[in-house]
Amino acid sequence: MTIRRPGPSTSRPVIRMDRAVVIGLSAVVVAIRDGQAVVLTVRPQGQQAGLPFGPFDPDGHRTFELALRAFVTAQTRFDLGYVEQLYTFGDKGRDAPLADMGAGTGAARVISVGYLGLTPQAVETHAPDTVWADWSRFFPYEDWREGRPAALTALEPALRQWAKAASGAESTRRRAAARLLFALDDAPWNEERVLERYELLYEAGLAPEAARDRGERAPSPALAAAMGEPMFSDHRRILATALSRLRGKLKYRPVVFELMPEAFTLSFLQRAVEAIAGVPLHKQNFRRALERADMVEGLGRVDTDTGGRPAELFRFRREILGARPVSGLSLPLLRD
């Protein structure tokens, strides 16, 4: 875009668009399956896995959200329920995964708009090249449910080497960022900073997408495995944004119940929260917090399909959403 300053016959700047702008819409659709948080993925034309996506047509689409719902249904045969907008990525020259909307848009400026969708059941879509994939497949270093993940241990030497490669203030900045984001040198783990961790790995050239976008040599197989599976375009960055948002919202909104069936056991609820947050929770303290919040009530019947002792079924008291302010869930960590 260029701006021509006013001349004798003009009263205001004249703006001329030098290149097209494409708005790409991507959906992170999340469900709980077998105690794991899974995301709906597509594989366009045999490429890397990606999220359901498509360009926004200002002539054919009335709103971003309606366009997104149409794309998801067309690509996956899946109808979205709960949806919220995540973030818009559009900074020119940003050092981040390059957005790509496919053939015909190479000369365009791509603006990526990500959405988060939640569904209580990972319904098989029967659409070709559509798969519900475990989140840990893309971010293995984010799952602390069984302790410090092996992927993070594998990444640590590469992060330290990257920090040492700089000098002075830049080296100090790199060391501090790696320490705080990746819990090095006994720093505490903050599960919500998923996007910041991924962006630091991209900056350090450790993410496979960085090698792809910059035309550099791919990381070693061991390092690539620790990084997790790369995704098409900038979709892993959008997925990281969704995981950050959802982990944060667990604590201040009852959003996890959008992932619950009408009737559920408290163990199922706890496993779902742990799968999203990536941390183990203290069972008794979690249930005490639920009781204090008064968000669930027993249904007077039990689930006999647990494979063990029958467990009582509960429901989310959705009617309280219109009666009083409702916060999220307390996350009492097992180590606490």
C-alpha positions as MATLAB code, in Angstrom:
seq = 'MTIRRPGPSTSRPVIRMDRAVVIGLSAVVVAIRDGQAVVLTVRPQGQQAGLPFGPFDPDGHRTFELALRAFVTAQTRFDLGYVEQLYTFGDKGRDAPLADMGAGTGAARVISVGYLGLTPQAVETHAPDTVWADWSRFFPYEDWREGRPAALTALEPALRQWAKAASGAESTRRRAAARLLFALDDAPWNEERVLERYELLYEAGLAPEAARDRGERAPSPALAAAMGEPMFSDHRRILATALSRLRGKLKYRPVVFELMPEAFTLSFLQRAVEAIAGVPLHKQNFRRALERADMVEGLGRVDTDTGGRPAELFRFRREILGARPVSGLSLPLLRD';
ca = [
       0.000    0.000    0.000;
       1.309    3.472   -0.842;
       0.063    6.913    0.205;
       0.313    9.890   -2.177;
       0.417   13.183   -0.300;
      -2.123   15.907   -1.128;
      -1.253   18.137   -4.068;
      -2.831   21.393   -5.212;
      -5.991   19.647   -6.395;
      -6.397   17.134   -3.562;
      -7.555   17.614   -0.002;
      -6.526   14.293    1.556;
      -4.100   11.392    0.987;
      -4.983    8.917   -1.750;
      -4.436    5.266   -0.772;
      -3.583    2.701   -3.439;
      -3.490   -1.046   -2.704;
      -0.375   -2.621   -4.268;
      -1.208   -6.215   -3.391;
      -4.153   -8.367   -2.387;
      -5.040   -9.173    1.189;
      -6.344  -12.680    1.926;
      -8.105  -13.419    5.212;
      -7.678  -17.051    6.203;
      -9.988  -18.626    8.774;
      -8.828  -21.655   10.777;
     -10.693  -23.728   13.374;
      -9.254  -25.538   16.376;
     -12.025  -28.021   17.216;
     -11.419  -29.787   20.536;
     -13.042  -32.839   22.129;
     -12.208  -35.372   24.841;
     -11.766  -38.977   23.740;
     -10.529  -41.838   25.925;
      -9.284  -39.358   28.512;
      -7.230  -37.385   25.975;
      -7.732  -33.915   24.483;
      -8.005  -34.345   20.714;
      -8.180  -31.828   17.886;
      -9.823  -32.207   14.487;
      -7.226  -32.156   11.691;
      -7.277  -32.293    7.904;
      -4.517  -33.142    5.442;
      -5.033  -30.980    2.335;
      -3.819  -32.616   -0.893;
      -1.405  -34.922    0.913;
       0.393  -32.101    2.756;
       1.246  -31.867    6.434;
      -1.638  -32.121    8.877;
      -3.531  -28.876    9.346;
      -6.674  -27.406   10.830;
      -9.953  -27.020    8.933;
      -9.419  -23.747    7.082;
     -10.350  -21.597    4.113;
     -10.296  -18.015    2.802;
     -12.959  -15.494    3.764;
     -14.994  -14.229    0.803;
     -16.379  -10.750    1.623;
     -18.936  -11.090   -1.195;
     -20.140  -14.574   -0.347;
     -19.794  -14.695    3.458;
     -21.826  -12.487    5.777;
     -19.611  -13.012    8.846;
     -16.295  -14.655    9.697;
     -17.982  -17.179   11.977;
     -20.580  -18.257    9.423;
     -17.812  -18.696    6.847;
     -15.793  -20.765    9.310;
     -18.742  -23.016   10.125;
     -19.331  -23.592    6.422;
     -15.645  -24.473    5.827;
     -15.540  -26.946    8.697;
     -18.723  -28.676    7.588;
     -17.570  -28.851    3.956;
     -14.119  -30.203    4.804;
     -14.975  -32.527    7.681;
     -18.769  -33.103    7.552;
     -18.769  -31.932   11.162;
     -21.101  -29.229   12.529;
     -19.520  -26.865   15.040;
     -21.177  -26.090   18.371;
     -19.442  -23.688   20.786;
     -17.141  -21.274   18.905;
     -15.092  -18.244   19.942;
     -12.519  -16.167   18.099;
      -8.950  -16.696   19.269;
      -6.614  -14.189   17.692;
      -5.745  -12.433   14.447;
      -2.192  -12.778   13.128;
      -1.309  -10.140   10.562;
       1.958   -8.372   11.393;
       4.024   -7.872    8.264;
       7.501   -9.342    8.503;
       6.713  -11.193   11.731;
       9.221  -13.879   12.637;
       6.643  -16.618   12.843;
       5.361  -19.501   10.699;
       4.391  -18.212    7.275;
       0.676  -18.280    6.556;
      -0.233  -20.044    3.323;
      -3.731  -20.312    1.858;
      -2.672  -22.398   -1.131;
      -2.221  -21.810   -4.849;
      -3.046  -18.380   -6.181;
      -2.285  -16.450   -3.002;
       1.515  -16.391   -3.123;
       1.655  -12.642   -3.787;
      -1.029  -11.795   -1.249;
      -0.681  -10.590    2.314;
      -2.309  -13.305    4.433;
      -4.155  -12.420    7.628;
      -4.817  -15.505    9.783;
      -7.866  -15.542   12.067;
      -8.064  -18.493   14.446;
     -11.186  -19.831   16.160;
     -11.673  -22.252   19.039;
     -14.529  -24.735   18.895;
     -15.514  -27.174   21.666;
     -17.653  -30.286   21.294;
     -18.707  -32.936   23.834;
     -18.004  -35.847   21.489;
     -15.280  -36.615   18.944;
     -17.756  -37.814   16.338;
     -16.231  -39.691   13.423;
     -16.674  -37.421   10.420;
     -16.204  -40.048    7.674;
     -14.654  -37.283    5.596;
     -11.482  -38.218    3.668;
      -8.164  -37.168    5.221;
      -9.853  -36.014    8.438;
      -8.520  -37.285   11.772;
      -9.030  -36.556   15.476;
      -5.429  -36.237   16.717;
      -4.091  -36.156   20.265;
      -2.700  -32.727   21.189;
       0.516  -34.285   22.486;
       1.310  -35.373   18.942;
       2.010  -31.711   18.137;
       3.281  -30.553   21.551;
       4.839  -33.529   23.393;
       6.775  -31.211   25.722;
       3.488  -29.763   27.074;
       2.270  -32.934   28.816;
       3.422  -33.135   32.469;
       0.761  -35.582   33.656;
       3.379  -38.305   34.172;
       6.120  -35.933   35.328;
       8.650  -33.876   33.399;
       8.244  -34.952   29.744;
      11.135  -36.669   27.994;
      10.660  -34.320   25.022;
      11.488  -31.334   27.209;
      14.635  -33.046   28.478;
      15.672  -33.577   24.842;
      15.023  -29.907   23.989;
      16.978  -28.471   26.919;
      20.532  -28.865   25.452;
      19.434  -27.247   22.176;
      17.895  -24.297   24.022;
      21.033  -23.784   26.107;
      23.215  -23.957   23.013;
      21.026  -21.378   21.269;
      21.364  -19.034   24.254;
      25.168  -19.452   24.336;
      25.429  -18.695   20.607;
      24.603  -15.034   21.315;
      26.612  -12.599   23.400;
      25.980   -9.843   25.915;
      22.424   -8.721   26.548;
      21.012  -10.950   23.812;
      22.480  -14.056   25.420;
      21.043  -12.995   28.765;
      17.622  -12.482   27.199;
      17.699  -15.900   25.566;
      18.750  -17.673   28.761;
      16.062  -15.939   30.793;
      13.338  -16.708   28.249;
      14.338  -20.379   27.963;
      14.523  -20.750   31.742;
      11.122  -19.190   32.462;
       9.208  -20.729   29.576;
      10.674  -24.244   29.716;
      11.145  -24.595   33.494;
      14.929  -24.910   33.344;
      17.122  -24.673   36.453;
      14.192  -25.435   38.780;
      12.023  -22.598   37.444;
       8.280  -23.309   37.872;
       6.236  -24.602   34.936;
       3.450  -22.305   33.702;
       1.089  -24.430   31.622;
      -0.643  -21.424   30.038;
       2.389  -20.148   28.073;
       2.079  -22.624   25.202;
       2.181  -20.006   22.456;
       5.224  -18.241   23.919;
       7.087  -21.549   24.103;
       6.316  -22.430   20.512;
       7.280  -18.968   19.264;
      10.604  -19.153   21.134;
      11.328  -22.533   19.552;
      10.547  -21.024   16.149;
      12.808  -18.052   16.865;
      15.599  -20.432   17.904;
      15.230  -22.357   14.644;
      14.321  -25.551   16.504;
      10.769  -25.853   15.199;
      10.559  -27.744   11.877;
       8.389  -24.927   10.497;
      11.309  -22.515   10.943;
      13.557  -24.613    8.694;
      10.722  -24.921    6.166;
       9.994  -21.180    6.052;
      13.624  -20.026    6.060;
      14.953  -22.640    3.672;
      17.334  -23.995    6.304;
      18.397  -27.514    7.198;
      15.772  -29.465    9.125;
      16.534  -30.314   12.779;
      17.897  -33.753   13.631;
      15.325  -36.595   13.857;
      15.688  -36.745   17.653;
      15.129  -33.010   18.023;
      12.265  -33.045   15.540;
      10.567  -35.816   17.550;
      10.898  -33.751   20.747;
       9.398  -30.730   18.967;
       6.310  -32.617   17.844;
       4.727  -33.021   14.444;
       4.827  -29.885   12.259;
       1.640  -28.558   10.671;
       0.658  -26.939    7.404;
       1.024  -23.149    7.077;
       0.897  -21.395   10.474;
      -1.588  -23.861   11.932;
       0.594  -25.104   14.794;
       0.928  -21.529   16.017;
      -2.872  -21.229   15.923;
      -3.164  -24.543   17.770;
      -0.698  -23.279   20.413;
      -2.833  -20.147   20.789;
      -5.929  -22.281   21.332;
      -4.237  -24.432   23.962;
      -3.004  -21.339   25.796;
      -6.485  -19.805   25.735;
      -8.248  -22.949   26.855;
      -5.794  -23.633   29.686;
      -6.268  -20.098   30.948;
     -10.060  -20.146   30.646;
     -10.316  -23.316   32.727;
      -9.578  -21.161   35.769;
     -12.008  -18.299   35.218;
     -14.878  -19.716   33.144;
     -16.683  -23.099   33.348;
     -15.678  -23.751   29.735;
     -14.654  -27.373   30.361;
     -18.341  -28.310   30.618;
     -18.711  -27.539   26.902;
     -16.609  -30.711   26.467;
     -18.750  -32.822   28.811;
     -21.675  -35.080   27.900;
     -24.998  -34.491   29.649;
     -24.025  -37.023   32.362;
     -20.472  -37.654   33.493;
     -18.488  -38.997   36.427;
     -16.182  -36.768   38.459;
     -13.251  -38.940   37.417;
     -14.088  -38.310   33.747;
     -14.262  -34.564   34.454;
     -10.904  -34.584   36.254;
      -9.207  -36.540   33.461;
     -10.560  -34.058   30.926;
      -9.205  -31.088   32.887;
      -5.835  -32.815   33.279;
      -5.715  -33.634   29.557;
      -6.216  -29.968   28.666;
      -3.991  -28.469   31.373;
      -1.302  -31.109   30.921;
      -0.748  -31.409   34.681;
      -1.902  -33.974   37.306;
      -4.492  -32.812   39.853;
      -5.032  -33.764   43.489;
      -8.250  -35.832   43.450;
      -9.643  -34.926   46.878;
      -8.816  -31.233   46.593;
     -10.288  -31.080   43.091;
     -13.559  -32.562   44.336;
     -13.669  -30.243   47.338;
     -13.270  -27.274   45.013;
     -16.106  -28.583   42.822;
     -18.349  -28.924   45.873;
     -17.594  -25.365   47.014;
     -18.298  -23.977   43.537;
     -21.695  -25.755   43.459;
     -21.493  -26.220   39.676;
     -22.420  -29.910   39.485;
     -25.125  -32.050   41.042;
     -25.594  -35.782   41.362;
     -28.194  -37.505   39.194;
     -28.955  -40.323   41.624;
     -27.667  -43.018   39.300;
     -24.318  -44.620   38.589;
     -22.130  -45.425   35.603;
     -21.554  -49.172   35.451;
     -19.227  -49.013   32.424;
     -16.199  -47.749   34.332;
     -14.548  -51.173   34.456;
     -14.359  -51.001   38.235;
     -16.506  -49.799   41.098;
     -19.674  -48.058   39.788;
     -19.312  -44.263   39.948;
     -22.030  -41.682   40.507;
     -23.119  -39.627   37.523;
     -23.320  -35.835   37.669;
     -24.525  -32.995   35.469;
     -23.380  -29.409   35.015;
     -25.858  -26.966   36.574;
     -26.065  -24.837   33.420;
     -28.934  -22.802   34.823;
     -26.555  -21.004   37.201;
     -24.912  -19.217   34.266;
     -27.833  -16.806   34.106;
     -28.306  -16.542   37.868;
     -24.871  -15.466   39.144;
     -21.282  -14.874   38.078;
     -19.575  -18.248   37.623;
     -15.829  -18.720   37.749;
     -13.793  -21.603   36.411;
     -12.318  -24.596   38.192;
      -9.606  -24.647   40.804;
      -6.606  -26.675   39.616;
      -5.026  -28.130   42.762;
      -1.821  -29.705   41.471;
      -0.921  -33.158   42.736;
       2.417  -31.869   44.076;
       0.550  -29.299   46.194;
];
